[in-house]
Coordinates of N, CA and C in Angstrom, one line a residue:
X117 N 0.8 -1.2 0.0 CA 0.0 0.0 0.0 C 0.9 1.2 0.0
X118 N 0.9 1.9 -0.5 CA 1.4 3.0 -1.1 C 1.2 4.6 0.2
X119 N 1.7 5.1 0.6 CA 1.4 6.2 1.9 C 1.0 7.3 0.8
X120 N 0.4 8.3 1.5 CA -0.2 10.1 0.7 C 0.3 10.7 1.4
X121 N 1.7 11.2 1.1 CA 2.9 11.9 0.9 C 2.6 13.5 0.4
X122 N 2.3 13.9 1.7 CA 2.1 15.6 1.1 C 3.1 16.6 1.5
X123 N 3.7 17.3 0.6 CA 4.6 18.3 0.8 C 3.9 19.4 1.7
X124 N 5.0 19.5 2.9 CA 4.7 20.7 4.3 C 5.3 21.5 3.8
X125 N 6.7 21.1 3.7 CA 7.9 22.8 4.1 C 8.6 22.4 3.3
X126 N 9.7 23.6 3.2 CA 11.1 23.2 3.0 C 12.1 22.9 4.4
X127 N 12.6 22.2 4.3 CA 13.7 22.2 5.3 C 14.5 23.0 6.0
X128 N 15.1 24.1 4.7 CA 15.5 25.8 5.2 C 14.1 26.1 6.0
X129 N 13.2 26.2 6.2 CA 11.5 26.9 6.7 C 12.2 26.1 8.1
X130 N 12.7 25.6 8.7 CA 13.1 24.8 10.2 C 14.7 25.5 10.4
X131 N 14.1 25.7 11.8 CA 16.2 26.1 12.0 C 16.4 24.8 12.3
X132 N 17.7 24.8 12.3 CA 18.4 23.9 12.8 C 18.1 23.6 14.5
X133 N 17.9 22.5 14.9 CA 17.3 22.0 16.3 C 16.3 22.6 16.7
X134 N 15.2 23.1 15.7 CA 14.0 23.8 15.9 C 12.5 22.9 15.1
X135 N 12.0 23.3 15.6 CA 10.5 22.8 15.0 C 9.4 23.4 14.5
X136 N 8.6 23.3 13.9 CA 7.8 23.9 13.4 C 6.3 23.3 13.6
X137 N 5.3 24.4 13.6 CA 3.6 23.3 13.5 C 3.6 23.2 12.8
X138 N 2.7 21.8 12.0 CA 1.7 22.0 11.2 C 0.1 21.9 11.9
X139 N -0.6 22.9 11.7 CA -2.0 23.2 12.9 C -3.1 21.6 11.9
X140 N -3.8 21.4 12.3 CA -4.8 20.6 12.1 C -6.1 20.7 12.1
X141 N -6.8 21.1 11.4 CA -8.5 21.5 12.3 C -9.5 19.7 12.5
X142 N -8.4 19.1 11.9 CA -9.4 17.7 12.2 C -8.1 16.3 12.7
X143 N -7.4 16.9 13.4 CA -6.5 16.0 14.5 C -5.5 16.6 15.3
X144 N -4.5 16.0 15.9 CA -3.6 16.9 16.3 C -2.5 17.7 15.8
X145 N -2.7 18.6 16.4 CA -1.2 19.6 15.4 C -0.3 18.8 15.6
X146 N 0.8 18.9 14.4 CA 2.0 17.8 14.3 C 2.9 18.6 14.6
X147 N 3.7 18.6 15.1 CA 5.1 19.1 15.2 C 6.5 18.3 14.1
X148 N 7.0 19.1 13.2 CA 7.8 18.8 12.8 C 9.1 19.2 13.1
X149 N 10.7 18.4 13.5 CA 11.8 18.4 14.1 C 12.5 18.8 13.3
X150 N 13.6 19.7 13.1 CA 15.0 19.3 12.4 C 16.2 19.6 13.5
X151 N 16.6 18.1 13.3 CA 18.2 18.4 14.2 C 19.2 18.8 13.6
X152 N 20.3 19.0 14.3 CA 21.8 19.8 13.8 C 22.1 19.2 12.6
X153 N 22.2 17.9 12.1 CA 22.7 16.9 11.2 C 21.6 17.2 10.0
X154 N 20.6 17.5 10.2 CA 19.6 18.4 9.2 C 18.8 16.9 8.6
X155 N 18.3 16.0 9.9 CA 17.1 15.1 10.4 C 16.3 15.5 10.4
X156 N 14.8 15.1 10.3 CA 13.6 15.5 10.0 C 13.2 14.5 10.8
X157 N 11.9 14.4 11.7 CA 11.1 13.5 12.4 C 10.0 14.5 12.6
X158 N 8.8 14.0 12.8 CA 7.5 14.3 13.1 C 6.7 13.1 13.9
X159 N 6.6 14.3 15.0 CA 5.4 13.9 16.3 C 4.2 14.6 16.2
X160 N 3.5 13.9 17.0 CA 2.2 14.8 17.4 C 2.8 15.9 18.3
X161 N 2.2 16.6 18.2 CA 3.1 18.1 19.4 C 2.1 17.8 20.6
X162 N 2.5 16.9 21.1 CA 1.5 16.5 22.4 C 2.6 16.0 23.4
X163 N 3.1 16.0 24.8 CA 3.8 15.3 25.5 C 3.2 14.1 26.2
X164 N 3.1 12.9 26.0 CA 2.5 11.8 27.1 C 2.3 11.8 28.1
X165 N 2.8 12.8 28.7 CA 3.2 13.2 30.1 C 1.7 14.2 30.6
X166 N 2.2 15.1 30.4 CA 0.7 16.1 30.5 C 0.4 17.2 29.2
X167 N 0.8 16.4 28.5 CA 0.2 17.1 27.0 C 0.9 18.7 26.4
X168 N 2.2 18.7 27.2 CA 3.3 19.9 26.7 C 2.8 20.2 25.4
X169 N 3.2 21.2 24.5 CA 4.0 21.1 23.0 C 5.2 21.2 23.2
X170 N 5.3 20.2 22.0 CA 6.8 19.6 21.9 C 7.6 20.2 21.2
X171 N 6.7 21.1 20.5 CA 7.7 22.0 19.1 C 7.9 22.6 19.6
X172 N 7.8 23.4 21.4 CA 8.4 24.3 22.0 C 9.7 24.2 23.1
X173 N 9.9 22.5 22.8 CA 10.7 21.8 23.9 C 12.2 22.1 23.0
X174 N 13.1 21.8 23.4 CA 14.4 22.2 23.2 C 15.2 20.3 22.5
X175 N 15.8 20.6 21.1 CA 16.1 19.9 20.4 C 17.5 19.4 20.6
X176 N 17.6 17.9 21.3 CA 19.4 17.8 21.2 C 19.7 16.4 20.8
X177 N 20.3 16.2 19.6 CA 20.5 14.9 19.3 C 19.4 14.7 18.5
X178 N 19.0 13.2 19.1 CA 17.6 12.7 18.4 C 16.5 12.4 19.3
X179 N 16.5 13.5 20.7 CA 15.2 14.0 21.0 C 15.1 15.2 21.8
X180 N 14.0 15.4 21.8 CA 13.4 17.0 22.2 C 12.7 16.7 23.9
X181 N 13.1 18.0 24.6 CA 12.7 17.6 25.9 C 11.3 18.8 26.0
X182 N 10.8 17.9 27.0 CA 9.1 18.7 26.6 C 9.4 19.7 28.0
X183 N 9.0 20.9 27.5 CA 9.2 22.2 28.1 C 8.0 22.8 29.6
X184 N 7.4 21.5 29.6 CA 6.5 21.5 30.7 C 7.4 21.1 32.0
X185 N 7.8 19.7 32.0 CA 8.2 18.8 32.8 C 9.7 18.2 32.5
X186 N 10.5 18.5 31.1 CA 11.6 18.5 31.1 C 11.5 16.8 30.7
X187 N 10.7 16.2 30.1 CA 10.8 14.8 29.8 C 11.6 15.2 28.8
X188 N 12.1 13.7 27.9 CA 13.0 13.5 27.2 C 11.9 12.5 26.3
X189 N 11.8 12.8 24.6 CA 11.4 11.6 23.8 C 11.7 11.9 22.6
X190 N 11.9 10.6 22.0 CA 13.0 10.3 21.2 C 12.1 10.7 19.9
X191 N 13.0 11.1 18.7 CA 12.2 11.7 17.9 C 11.9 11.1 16.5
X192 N 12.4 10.0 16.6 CA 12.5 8.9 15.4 C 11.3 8.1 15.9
X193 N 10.9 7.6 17.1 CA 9.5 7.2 17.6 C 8.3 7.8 18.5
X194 N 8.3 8.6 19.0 CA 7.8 9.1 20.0 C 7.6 8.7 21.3
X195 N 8.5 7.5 21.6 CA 8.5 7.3 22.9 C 9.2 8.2 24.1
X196 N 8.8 8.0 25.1 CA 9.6 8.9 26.1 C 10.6 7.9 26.5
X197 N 11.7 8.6 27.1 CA 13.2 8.4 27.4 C 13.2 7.7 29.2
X198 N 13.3 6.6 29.4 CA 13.2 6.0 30.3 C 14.1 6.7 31.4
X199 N 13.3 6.6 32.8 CA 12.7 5.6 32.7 C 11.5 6.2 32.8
X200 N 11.1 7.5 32.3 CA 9.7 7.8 31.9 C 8.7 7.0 31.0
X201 N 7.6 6.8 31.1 CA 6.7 6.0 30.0 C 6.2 7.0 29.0
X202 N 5.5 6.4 27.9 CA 4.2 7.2 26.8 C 4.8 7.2 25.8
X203 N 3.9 7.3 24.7 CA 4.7 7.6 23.5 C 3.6 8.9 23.0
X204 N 4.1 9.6 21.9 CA 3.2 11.3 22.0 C 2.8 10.9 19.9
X205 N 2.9 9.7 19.7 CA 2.9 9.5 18.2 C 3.5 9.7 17.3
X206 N 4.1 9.0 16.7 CA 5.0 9.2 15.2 C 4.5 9.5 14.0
X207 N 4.5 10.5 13.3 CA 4.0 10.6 12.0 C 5.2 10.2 10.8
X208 N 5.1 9.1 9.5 CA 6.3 9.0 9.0 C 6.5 10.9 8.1
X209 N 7.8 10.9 7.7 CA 8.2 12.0 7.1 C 9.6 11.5 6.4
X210 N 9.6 12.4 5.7 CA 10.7 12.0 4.2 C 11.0 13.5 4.0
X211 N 12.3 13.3 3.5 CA 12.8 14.8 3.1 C 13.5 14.3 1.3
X212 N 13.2 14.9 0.8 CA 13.7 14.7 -0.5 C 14.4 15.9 -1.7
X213 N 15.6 16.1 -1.6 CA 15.3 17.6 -2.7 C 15.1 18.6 -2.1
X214 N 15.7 18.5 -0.5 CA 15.4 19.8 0.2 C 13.6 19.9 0.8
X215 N 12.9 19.3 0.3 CA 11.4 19.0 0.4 C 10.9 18.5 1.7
X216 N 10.5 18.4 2.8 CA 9.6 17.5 3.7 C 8.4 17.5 3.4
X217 N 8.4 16.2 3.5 CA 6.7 15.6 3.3 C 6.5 14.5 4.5
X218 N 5.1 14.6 4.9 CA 4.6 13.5 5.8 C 3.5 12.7 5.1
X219 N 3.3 11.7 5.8 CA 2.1 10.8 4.9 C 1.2 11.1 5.8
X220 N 0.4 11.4 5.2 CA -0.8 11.9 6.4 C -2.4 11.0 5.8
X221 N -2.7 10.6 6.3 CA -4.0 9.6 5.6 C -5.7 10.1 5.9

C-alpha cells in the first residue's frame, strides 16, 4: 500500500534544532523536528506526560525535551526516554530535494 505523501515545508523553513507546526483543524497539530545533522522527524506536538507542546521543547541529538516537565522523547519514535513512560505518536516523514513531506492519511 502506497502512503499520501504531502509536501509541508522546506527544510531551510526549520532552524536547525527547531521545529515547526503544522495546525490541524481535524487531528492533532504535528510538530515537525530538524536536528543539527539536518534530520527531519515528526510527532504529534502533544507530550504523554501532560500534554506539553513539543515544538516548543528544546532539540538535542535525536530527542526533544518537553518544556512543561523536562521529559525526554526520542524523535524517530515518540516514545519517552526512560525511565519515563508514553509515546506522543510518530507521523512517518521524508525529506527529499530539500522538500519535507509527511504521509498523512
Amino acid at each position: 500500500m502506497s502512503r499520501n505523501w504531502k509536501t509541508i515545508c522546506q527544510l531551510n523553513d526549520i532552524p536547525a534544532q527547531g521545529a515547526r507546526v503544522l495546525k490541524r483543524d481535524d487531528g492533532d497539530d504535528i510538530a515537525i523536528f530538524r536536528t543539527i545533522d539536518n534530520q527531519v522527524f515528526a510527532l504529534v506536538d502533544k507530550c504523554p506526560h501532560k500534554g506539553g507542546p513539543l515544538s516548543q521543547g528544546i532539540v538535542s541529538g535525536r530527542t526533544v525535551t518537553c518544556p512543561l516537565h523536562n521529559w525526554n522523547i526520542d524523535l524517530a519514535t515518540g516514545q519517552a526516554c526512560a525511565p519515563d513512560e508514553g509515546c506522543s505518536g510518530h507521523i512517518p516523514v521524508k525529506l527529499e530535494a530539500g522538500a519535507i513531506f509527511l504521509a498523512l492519511d
